[in-house]
GROMACS .gro file of C-alpha atoms in nm:
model
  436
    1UNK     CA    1   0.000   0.000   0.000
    2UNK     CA    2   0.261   0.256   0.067
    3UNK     CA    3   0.441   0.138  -0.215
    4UNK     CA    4   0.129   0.271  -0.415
    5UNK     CA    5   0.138   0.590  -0.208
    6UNK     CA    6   0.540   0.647  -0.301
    7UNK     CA    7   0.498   0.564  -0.667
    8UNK     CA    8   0.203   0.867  -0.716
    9UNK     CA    9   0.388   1.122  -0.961
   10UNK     CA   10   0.437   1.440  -0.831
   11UNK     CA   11   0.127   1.657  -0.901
   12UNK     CA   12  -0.162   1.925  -0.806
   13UNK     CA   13  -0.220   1.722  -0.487
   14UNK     CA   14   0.179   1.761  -0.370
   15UNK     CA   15   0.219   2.121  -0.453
   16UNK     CA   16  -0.177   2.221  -0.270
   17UNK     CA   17   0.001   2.048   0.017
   18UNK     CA   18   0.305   2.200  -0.009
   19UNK     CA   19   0.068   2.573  -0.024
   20UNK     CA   20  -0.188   2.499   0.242
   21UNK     CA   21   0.085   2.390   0.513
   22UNK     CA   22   0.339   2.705   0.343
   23UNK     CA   23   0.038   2.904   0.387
   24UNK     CA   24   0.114   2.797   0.864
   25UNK     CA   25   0.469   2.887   0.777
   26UNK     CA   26   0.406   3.192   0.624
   27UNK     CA   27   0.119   3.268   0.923
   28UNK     CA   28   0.375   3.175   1.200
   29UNK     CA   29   0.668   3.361   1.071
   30UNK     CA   30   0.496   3.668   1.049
   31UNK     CA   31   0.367   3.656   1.411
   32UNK     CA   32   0.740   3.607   1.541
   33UNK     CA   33   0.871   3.931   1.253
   34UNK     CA   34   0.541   4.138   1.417
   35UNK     CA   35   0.579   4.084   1.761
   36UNK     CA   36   0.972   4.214   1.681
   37UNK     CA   37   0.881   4.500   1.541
   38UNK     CA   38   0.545   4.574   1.763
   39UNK     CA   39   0.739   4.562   2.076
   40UNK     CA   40   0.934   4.894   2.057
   41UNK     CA   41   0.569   5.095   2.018
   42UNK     CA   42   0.429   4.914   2.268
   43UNK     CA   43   0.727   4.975   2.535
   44UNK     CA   44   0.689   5.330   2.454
   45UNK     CA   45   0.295   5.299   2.476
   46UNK     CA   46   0.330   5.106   2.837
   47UNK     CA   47   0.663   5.267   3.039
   48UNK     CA   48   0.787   4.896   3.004
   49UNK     CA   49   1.145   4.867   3.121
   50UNK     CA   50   1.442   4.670   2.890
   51UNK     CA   51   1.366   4.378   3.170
   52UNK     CA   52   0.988   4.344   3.078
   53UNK     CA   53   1.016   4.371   2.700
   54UNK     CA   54   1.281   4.119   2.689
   55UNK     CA   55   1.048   3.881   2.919
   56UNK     CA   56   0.796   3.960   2.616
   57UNK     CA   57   1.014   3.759   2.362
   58UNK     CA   58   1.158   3.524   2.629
   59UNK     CA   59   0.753   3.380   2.741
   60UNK     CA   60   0.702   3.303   2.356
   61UNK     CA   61   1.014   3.090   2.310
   62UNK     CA   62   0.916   2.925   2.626
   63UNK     CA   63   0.563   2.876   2.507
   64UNK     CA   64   0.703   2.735   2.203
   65UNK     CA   65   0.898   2.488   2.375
   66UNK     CA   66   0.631   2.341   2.544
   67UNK     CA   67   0.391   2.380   2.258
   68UNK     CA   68   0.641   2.116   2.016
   69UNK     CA   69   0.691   1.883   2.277
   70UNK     CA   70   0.337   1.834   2.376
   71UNK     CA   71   0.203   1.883   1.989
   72UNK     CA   72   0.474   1.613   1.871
   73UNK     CA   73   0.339   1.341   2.132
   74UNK     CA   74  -0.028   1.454   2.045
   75UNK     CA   75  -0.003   1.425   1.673
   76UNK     CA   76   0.142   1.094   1.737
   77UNK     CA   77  -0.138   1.028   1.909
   78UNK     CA   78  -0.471   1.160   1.764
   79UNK     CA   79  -0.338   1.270   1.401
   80UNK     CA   80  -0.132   1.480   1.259
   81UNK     CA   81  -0.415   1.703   1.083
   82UNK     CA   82  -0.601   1.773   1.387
   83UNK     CA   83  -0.335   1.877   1.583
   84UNK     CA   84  -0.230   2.107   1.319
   85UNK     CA   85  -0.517   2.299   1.252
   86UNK     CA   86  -0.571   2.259   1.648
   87UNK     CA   87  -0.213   2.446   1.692
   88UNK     CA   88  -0.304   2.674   1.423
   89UNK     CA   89  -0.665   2.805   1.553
   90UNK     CA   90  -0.469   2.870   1.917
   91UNK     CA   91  -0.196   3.102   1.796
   92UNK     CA   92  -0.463   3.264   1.613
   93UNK     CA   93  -0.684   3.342   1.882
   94UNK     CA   94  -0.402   3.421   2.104
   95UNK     CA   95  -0.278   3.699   1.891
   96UNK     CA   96  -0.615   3.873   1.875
   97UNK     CA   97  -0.616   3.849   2.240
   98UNK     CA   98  -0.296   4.058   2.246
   99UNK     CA   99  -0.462   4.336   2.121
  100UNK     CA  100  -0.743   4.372   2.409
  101UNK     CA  101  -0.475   4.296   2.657
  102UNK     CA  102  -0.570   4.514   2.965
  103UNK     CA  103  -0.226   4.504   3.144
  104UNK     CA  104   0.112   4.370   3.116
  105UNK     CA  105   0.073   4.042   3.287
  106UNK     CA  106  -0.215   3.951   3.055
  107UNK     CA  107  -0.012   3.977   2.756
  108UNK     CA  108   0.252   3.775   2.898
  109UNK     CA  109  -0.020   3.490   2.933
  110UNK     CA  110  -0.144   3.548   2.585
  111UNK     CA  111   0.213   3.570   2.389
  112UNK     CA  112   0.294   3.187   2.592
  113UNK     CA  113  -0.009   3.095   2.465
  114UNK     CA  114   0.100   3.214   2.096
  115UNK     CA  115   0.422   3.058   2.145
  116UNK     CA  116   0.239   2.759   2.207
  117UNK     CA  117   0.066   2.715   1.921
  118UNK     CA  118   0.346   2.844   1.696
  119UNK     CA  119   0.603   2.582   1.855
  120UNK     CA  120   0.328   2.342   1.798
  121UNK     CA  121   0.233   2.404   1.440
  122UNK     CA  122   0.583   2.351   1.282
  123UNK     CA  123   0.699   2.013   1.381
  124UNK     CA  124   0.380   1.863   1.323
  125UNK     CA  125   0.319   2.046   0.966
  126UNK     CA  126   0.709   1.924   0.853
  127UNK     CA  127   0.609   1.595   0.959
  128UNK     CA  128   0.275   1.516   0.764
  129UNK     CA  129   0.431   1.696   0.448
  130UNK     CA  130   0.777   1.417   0.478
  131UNK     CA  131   0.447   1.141   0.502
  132UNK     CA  132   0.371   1.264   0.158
  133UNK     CA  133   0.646   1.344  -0.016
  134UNK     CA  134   0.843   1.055  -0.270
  135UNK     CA  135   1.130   0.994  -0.111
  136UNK     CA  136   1.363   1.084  -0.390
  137UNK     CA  137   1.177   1.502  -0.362
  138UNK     CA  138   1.101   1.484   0.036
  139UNK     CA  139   1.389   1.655   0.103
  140UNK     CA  140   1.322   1.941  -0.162
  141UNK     CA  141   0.936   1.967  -0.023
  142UNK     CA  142   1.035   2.020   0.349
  143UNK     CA  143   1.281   2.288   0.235
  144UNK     CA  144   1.039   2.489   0.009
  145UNK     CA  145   0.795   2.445   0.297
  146UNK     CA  146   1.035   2.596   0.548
  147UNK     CA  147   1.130   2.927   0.247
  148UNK     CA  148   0.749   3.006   0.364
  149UNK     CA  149   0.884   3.137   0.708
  150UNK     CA  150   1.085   3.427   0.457
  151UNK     CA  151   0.787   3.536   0.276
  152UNK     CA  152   0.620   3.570   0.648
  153UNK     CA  153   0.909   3.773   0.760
  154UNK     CA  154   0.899   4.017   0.429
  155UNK     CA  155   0.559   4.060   0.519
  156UNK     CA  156   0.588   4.136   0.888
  157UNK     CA  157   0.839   4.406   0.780
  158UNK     CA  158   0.596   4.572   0.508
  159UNK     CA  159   0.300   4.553   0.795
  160UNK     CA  160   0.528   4.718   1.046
  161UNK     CA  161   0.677   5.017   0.755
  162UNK     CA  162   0.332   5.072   0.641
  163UNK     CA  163   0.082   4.985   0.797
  164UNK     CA  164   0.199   5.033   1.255
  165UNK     CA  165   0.302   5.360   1.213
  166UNK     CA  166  -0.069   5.459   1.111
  167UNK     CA  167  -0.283   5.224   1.294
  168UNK     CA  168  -0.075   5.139   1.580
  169UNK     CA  169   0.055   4.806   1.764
  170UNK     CA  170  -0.359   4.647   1.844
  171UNK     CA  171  -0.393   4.660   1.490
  172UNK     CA  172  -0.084   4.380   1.436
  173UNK     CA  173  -0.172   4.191   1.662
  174UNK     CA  174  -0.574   4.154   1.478
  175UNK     CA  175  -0.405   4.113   1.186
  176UNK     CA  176  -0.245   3.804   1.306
  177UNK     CA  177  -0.554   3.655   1.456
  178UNK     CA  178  -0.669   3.646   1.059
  179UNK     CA  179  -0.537   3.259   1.026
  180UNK     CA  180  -0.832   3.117   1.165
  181UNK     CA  181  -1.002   3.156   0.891
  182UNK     CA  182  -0.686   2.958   0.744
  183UNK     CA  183  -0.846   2.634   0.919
  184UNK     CA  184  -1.109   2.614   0.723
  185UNK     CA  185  -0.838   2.547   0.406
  186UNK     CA  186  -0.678   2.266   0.644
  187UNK     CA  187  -1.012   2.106   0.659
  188UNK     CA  188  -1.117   2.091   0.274
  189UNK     CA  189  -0.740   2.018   0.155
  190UNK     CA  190  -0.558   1.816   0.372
  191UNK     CA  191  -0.607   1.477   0.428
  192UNK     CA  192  -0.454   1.299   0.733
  193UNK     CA  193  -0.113   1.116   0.666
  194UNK     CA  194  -0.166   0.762   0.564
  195UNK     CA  195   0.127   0.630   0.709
  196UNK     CA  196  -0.012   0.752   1.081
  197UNK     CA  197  -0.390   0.600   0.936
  198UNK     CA  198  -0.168   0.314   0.909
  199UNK     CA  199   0.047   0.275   1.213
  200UNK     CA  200  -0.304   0.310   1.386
  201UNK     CA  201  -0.463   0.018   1.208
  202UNK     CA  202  -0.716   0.297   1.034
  203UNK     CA  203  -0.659   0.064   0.673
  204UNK     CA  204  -0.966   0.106   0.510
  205UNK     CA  205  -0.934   0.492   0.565
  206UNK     CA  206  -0.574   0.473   0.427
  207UNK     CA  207  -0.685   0.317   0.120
  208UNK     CA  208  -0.992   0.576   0.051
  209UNK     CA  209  -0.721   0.837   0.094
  210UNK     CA  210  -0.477   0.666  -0.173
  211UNK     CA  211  -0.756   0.562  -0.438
  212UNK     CA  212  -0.890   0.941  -0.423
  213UNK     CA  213  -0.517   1.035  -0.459
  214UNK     CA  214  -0.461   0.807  -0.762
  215UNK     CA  215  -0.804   0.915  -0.894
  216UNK     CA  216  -0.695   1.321  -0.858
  217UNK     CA  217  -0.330   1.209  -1.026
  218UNK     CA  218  -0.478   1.039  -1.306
  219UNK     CA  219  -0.297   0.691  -1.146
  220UNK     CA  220  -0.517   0.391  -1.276
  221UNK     CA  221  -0.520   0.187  -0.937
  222UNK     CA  222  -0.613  -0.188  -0.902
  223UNK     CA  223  -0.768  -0.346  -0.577
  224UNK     CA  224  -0.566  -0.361  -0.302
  225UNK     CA  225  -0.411  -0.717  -0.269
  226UNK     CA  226  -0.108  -0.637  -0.067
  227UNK     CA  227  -0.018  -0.754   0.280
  228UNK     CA  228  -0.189  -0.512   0.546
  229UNK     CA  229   0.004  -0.384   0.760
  230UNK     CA  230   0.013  -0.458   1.129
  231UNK     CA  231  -0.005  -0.163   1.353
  232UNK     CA  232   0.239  -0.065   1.573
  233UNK     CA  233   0.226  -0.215   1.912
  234UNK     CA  234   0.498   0.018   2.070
  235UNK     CA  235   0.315   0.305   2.277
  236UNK     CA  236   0.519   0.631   2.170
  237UNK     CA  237   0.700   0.729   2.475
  238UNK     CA  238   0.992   1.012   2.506
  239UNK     CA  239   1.202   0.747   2.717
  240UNK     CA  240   1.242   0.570   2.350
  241UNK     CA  241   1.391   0.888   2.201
  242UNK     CA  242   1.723   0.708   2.414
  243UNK     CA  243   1.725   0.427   2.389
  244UNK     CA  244   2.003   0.176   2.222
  245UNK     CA  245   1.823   0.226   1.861
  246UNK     CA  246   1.718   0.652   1.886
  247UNK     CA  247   1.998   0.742   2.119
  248UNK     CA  248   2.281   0.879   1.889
  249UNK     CA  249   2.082   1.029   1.643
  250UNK     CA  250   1.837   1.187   1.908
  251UNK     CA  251   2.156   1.331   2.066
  252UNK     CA  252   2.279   1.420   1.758
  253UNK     CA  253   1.962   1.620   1.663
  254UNK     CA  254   1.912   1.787   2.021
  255UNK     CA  255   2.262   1.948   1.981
  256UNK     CA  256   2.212   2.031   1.638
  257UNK     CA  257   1.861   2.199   1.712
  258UNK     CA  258   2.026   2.402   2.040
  259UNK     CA  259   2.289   2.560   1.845
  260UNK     CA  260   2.080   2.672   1.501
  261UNK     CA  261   1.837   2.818   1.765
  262UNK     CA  262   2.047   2.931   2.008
  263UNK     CA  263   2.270   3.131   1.730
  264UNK     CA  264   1.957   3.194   1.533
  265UNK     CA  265   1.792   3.437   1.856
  266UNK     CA  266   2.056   3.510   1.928
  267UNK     CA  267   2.178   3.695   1.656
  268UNK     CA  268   1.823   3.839   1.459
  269UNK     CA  269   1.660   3.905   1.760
  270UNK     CA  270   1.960   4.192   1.868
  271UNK     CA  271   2.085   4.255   1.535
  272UNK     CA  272   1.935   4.590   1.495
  273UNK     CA  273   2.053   4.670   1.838
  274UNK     CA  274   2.412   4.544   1.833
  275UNK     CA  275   2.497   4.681   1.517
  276UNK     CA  276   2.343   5.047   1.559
  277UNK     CA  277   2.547   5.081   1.828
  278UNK     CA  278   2.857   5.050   1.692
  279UNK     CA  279   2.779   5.309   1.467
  280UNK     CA  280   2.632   5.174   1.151
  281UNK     CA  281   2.278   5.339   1.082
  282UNK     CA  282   2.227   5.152   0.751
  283UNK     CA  283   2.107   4.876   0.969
  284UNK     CA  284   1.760   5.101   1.092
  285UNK     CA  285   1.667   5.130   0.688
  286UNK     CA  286   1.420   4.950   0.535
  287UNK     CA  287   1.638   4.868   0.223
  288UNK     CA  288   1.899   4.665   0.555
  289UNK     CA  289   1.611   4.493   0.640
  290UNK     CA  290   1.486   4.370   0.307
  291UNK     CA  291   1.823   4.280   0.198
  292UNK     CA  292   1.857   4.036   0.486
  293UNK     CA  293   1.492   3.907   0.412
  294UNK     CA  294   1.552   3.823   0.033
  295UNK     CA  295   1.825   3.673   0.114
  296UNK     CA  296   1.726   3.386   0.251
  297UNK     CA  297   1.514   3.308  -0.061
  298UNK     CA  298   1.842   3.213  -0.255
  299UNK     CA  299   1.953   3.035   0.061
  300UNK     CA  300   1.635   2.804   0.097
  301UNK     CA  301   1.655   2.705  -0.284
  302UNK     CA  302   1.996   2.646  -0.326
  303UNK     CA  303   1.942   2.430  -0.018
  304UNK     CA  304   1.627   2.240  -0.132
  305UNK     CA  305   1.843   2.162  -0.497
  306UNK     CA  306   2.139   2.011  -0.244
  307UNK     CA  307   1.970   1.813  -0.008
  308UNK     CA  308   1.812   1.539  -0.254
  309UNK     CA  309   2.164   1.544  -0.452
  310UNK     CA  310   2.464   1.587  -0.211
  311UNK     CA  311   2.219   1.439   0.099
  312UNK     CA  312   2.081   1.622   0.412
  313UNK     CA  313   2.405   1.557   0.631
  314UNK     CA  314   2.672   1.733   0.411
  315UNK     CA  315   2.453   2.002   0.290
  316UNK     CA  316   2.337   2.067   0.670
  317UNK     CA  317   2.700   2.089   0.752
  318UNK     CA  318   2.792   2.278   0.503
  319UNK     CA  319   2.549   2.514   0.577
  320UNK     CA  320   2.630   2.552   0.944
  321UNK     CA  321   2.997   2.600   0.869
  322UNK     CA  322   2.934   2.868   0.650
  323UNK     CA  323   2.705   3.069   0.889
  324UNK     CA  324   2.970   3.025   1.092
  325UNK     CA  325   3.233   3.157   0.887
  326UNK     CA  326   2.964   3.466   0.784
  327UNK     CA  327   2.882   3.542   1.142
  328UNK     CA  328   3.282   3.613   1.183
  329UNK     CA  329   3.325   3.835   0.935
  330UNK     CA  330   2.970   3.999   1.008
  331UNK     CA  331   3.141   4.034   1.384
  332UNK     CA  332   3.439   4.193   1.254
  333UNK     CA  333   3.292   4.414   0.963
  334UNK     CA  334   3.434   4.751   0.920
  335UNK     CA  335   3.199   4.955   0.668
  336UNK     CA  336   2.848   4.933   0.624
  337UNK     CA  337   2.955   4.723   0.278
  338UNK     CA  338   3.092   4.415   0.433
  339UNK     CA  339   2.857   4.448   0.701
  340UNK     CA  340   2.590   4.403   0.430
  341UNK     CA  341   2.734   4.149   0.210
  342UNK     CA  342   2.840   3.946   0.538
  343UNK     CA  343   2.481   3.990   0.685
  344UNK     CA  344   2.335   3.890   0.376
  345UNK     CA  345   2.563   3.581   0.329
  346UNK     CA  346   2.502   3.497   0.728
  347UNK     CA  347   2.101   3.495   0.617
  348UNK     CA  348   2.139   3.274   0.305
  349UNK     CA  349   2.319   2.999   0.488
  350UNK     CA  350   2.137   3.014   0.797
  351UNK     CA  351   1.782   2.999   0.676
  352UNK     CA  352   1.929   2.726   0.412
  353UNK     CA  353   2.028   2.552   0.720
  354UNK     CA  354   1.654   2.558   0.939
  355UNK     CA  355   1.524   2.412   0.589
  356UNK     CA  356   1.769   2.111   0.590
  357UNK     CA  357   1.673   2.022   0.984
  358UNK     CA  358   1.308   2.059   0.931
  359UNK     CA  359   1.386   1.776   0.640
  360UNK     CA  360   1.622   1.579   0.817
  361UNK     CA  361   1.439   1.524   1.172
  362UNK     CA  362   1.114   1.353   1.091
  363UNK     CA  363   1.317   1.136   0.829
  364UNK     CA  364   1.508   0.989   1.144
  365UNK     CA  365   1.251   0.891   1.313
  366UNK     CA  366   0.983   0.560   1.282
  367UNK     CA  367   0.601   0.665   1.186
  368UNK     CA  368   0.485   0.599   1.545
  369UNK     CA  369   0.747   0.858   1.725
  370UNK     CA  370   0.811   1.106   1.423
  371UNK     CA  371   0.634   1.380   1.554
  372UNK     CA  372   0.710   1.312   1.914
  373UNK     CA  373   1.094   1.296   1.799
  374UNK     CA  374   1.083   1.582   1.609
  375UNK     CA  375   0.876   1.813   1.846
  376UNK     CA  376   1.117   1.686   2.152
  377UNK     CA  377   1.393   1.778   1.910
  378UNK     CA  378   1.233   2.142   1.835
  379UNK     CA  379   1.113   2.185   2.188
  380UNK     CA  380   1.457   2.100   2.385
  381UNK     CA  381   1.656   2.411   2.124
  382UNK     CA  382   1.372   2.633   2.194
  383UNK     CA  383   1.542   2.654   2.564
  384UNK     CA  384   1.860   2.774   2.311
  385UNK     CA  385   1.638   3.047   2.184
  386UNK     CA  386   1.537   3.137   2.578
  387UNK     CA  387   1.901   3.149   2.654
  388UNK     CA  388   2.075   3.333   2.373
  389UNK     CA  389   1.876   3.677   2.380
  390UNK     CA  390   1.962   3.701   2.799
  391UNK     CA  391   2.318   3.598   2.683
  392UNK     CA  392   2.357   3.858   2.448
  393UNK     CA  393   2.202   4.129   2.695
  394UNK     CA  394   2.444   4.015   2.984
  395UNK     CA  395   2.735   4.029   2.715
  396UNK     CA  396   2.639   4.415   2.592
  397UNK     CA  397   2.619   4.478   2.943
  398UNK     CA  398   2.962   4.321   3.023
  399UNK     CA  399   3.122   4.552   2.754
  400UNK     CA  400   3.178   4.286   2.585
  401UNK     CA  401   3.262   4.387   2.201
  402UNK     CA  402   3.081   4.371   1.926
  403UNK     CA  403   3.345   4.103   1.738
  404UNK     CA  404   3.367   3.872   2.031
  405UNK     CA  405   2.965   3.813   2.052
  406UNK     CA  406   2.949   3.680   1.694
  407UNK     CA  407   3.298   3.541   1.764
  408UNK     CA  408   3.060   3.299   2.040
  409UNK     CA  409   2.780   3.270   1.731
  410UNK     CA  410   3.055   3.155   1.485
  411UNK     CA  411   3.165   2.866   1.701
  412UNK     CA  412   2.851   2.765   1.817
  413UNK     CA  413   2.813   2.684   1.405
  414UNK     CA  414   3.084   2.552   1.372
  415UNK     CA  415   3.063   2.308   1.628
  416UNK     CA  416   2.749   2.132   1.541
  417UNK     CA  417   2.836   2.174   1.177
  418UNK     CA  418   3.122   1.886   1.331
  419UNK     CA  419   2.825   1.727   1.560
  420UNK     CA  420   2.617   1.646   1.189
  421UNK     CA  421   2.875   1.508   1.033
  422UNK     CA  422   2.981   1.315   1.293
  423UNK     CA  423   2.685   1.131   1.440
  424UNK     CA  424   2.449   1.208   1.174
  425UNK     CA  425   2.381   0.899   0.876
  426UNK     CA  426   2.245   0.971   0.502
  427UNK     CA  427   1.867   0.947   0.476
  428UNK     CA  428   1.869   1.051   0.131
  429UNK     CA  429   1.664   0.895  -0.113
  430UNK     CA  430   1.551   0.647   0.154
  431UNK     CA  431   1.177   0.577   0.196
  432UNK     CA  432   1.061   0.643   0.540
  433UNK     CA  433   1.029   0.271   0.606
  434UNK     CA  434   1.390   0.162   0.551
  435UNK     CA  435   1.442   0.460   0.827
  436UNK     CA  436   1.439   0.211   1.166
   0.00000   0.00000   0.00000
């Protein structure tokens, strides 16, 4: 049966998926560029101190945290479509609530709960597009799904230039409530995974799902006369994440996902900051900002092209090296040329690189922990993205110099660019049942 589900061509039924779960991405990414550039106005609106608007960012992370941990083990366990649109419907709510918050401690509850459902939605959404995917284009799907988040970012930043400055902060936050209306698309478009319909003993459900396919592909499909396939009769439980069969690669991924996190935070989330105050005003222009954004375009489709021909371990690596080696010379740029070239150059690898470990976690996992692996995986380097923006604060505050704070970025890349290719094995090209 999944043999029949592998060999479907490529077609209007891949790409809708690919648009309907882009369309999260998208969604999500412009919540987290939003709330970035919201917070600023609504410091100056409340008398909030450094302390509280930092606490702001920090409660999201957190909420995300939790949000892909618990969201992984419940797509595992009642489907991967419900908990997506599930995930999707509480972010959106939660950032409409934003808007009528009535003090400062009530926004705090309502930005965990965005966090939540943000740190929720991704996981799950990488997870039932890799059930779909062939295996010899999975890779190249997950990436394009994850050059969504830069379209949500480009957006964020035309919202905030044109739109905040005459309508204020409440309106961003309504306009990010919009997505759940979004749901509604989930429901009509997006059909549960059949390898979860599967692992649950749902057959005659996975089959519907695979003759409609074959029926909307033009596939001419025969009765079903294969073996079924006996569900799994392992209960997904974290403690399996470790043991003798998970435990390198889930320590390999944990790393991995602490260090793109931690470095990612850390460095977007005080780049404006940081580099204004060592003198270089270019970066409070719009044109600094949209050069970083589009260039992470370039970086997500040269990575989607590598990772089904090179493989997702060297062109992971690669990638991480090479932020690592941009973040230096971004640290130690001079004129507000190399600053840009290096900050663009630091944003095509990087982004490249979250692409390549949205593709390569659920691919290292079996069907009945994927999304528990992967949201465990995304949940334990959230805690890198709670750590990194305090890091950087106590760091400024130190005196610490410019050059030595992406000096600490730079290695951080470096070093799991080593951890990959070290611990990490090919999954190229491999359908997700030879994965054990």
């Amino acid at each position: 049966m999944l043999q029949r589900l592998e060999n479907l061509p490529v077609g209007s039924f891949h790409y809708k998926l690919l648009i309907v779960t882009g369309l999260g991405w998208l969604f999500d990414s412009m919540d987290t560029g939003l709330i970035s550039f919201v917070l600023p106005m609504l410091a100056k609106d409340w008398n909030l101190v450094p302390e509280q608007v930092g606490l702001i960012g920090s409660v999201g992370l957190f909420g995300m945290a939790i949000g892909a941990v618990m969201a992984g083990s419940l797509a595992d366990k009642f489907g991967r479509k419900n908990i997506f649109a599930a995930t999707v419907i509480l972010y959106s709510v939660s950032t409409g609530l934003c808007a009528v918050a009535w003090n400062y401690e009530s926004l705090l509850f309502f930005r965990f709960l965005v966090g939540f459902g943000l740190g929720g939605e991704l996981p799950v959404a990488a997870t039932l597009v890799s059930e779909y995917a062939p295996a010899n284009l999975r890779g190249r799907f997950i990436v394009l799904l994850e050059s969504f988040w830069a379209v949500g970012w480009l957006a964020a930043a035309l919202i905030s230039y044109f739109f905040l400055p005459v309508f204020g902060w409440k309106a961003a936050f309504l306009i990010g409530s919009l997505p759940a209306l979004y749901v509604f698309l989930i429901r009509l478009h997006m059909p549960e995974s059949v390898r979860y319909l599967l692992s649950k003993g749902k057959t005659e459900e996975a089959e519907k799902i695979i003759i409609d396919l074959e029926n909307k592909l033009g596939v001419e499909h025969k009765p079903f006369d294969e073996e079924k396939i006996i569900p799994e009769e392992v209960q997904p439980s974290p403690l399996l994440l470790f043991s003798q069969q998970f435990r390198i690669r889930t320590i390999m991924l944990w790393l991995t996902w602490f260090g793109i996190v931690f470095s990612y935070y850390g460095i977007f989330m005080w780049l404006p900051s940081i580099v204004y105050a060592q003198g270089f005003e270019v970066v409070k222009s719009f044109e600094y900002v949209l050069v970083m954004t589009l260039a992470q375009l370039p970086g997500y489709f040269t990575a989607a092209w590598l990772v089904d021909k090179i493989g997702r371990r060297y062109t992971l690596s690669s990638f991480l090296l090479m932020s690592g080696v941009c973040a230096f010379f971004f640290g130690n740029a001079d004129t507000s040329t190399s600053l840009l070239i290096s900050g663009a150059a630091m944003s095509f690898f990087n982004l490249g690189a979250w692409g390549v470990i949205y593709t390569y976690t659920p691919e290292l996992y079996p069907t009945f922990i994927r999304a528990l692996g992967s949201g465990y995986a995304a949940g334990f380097g959230r805690i890198g993205g709670i750590i990194a923006p305090a890091l950087v604060g106590s760091l400024i505050a130190g005196g610490f110099h410019f050059n030595i704070i992406f000096g600490l970025f730079a290695s951080v890349f470096i070093i799991i660019s080593v951890i990959v290719v070290s611990l990490g094995f090919e999954s190229k090209q491999m359908s997700l049942e030879e994965i054990k």
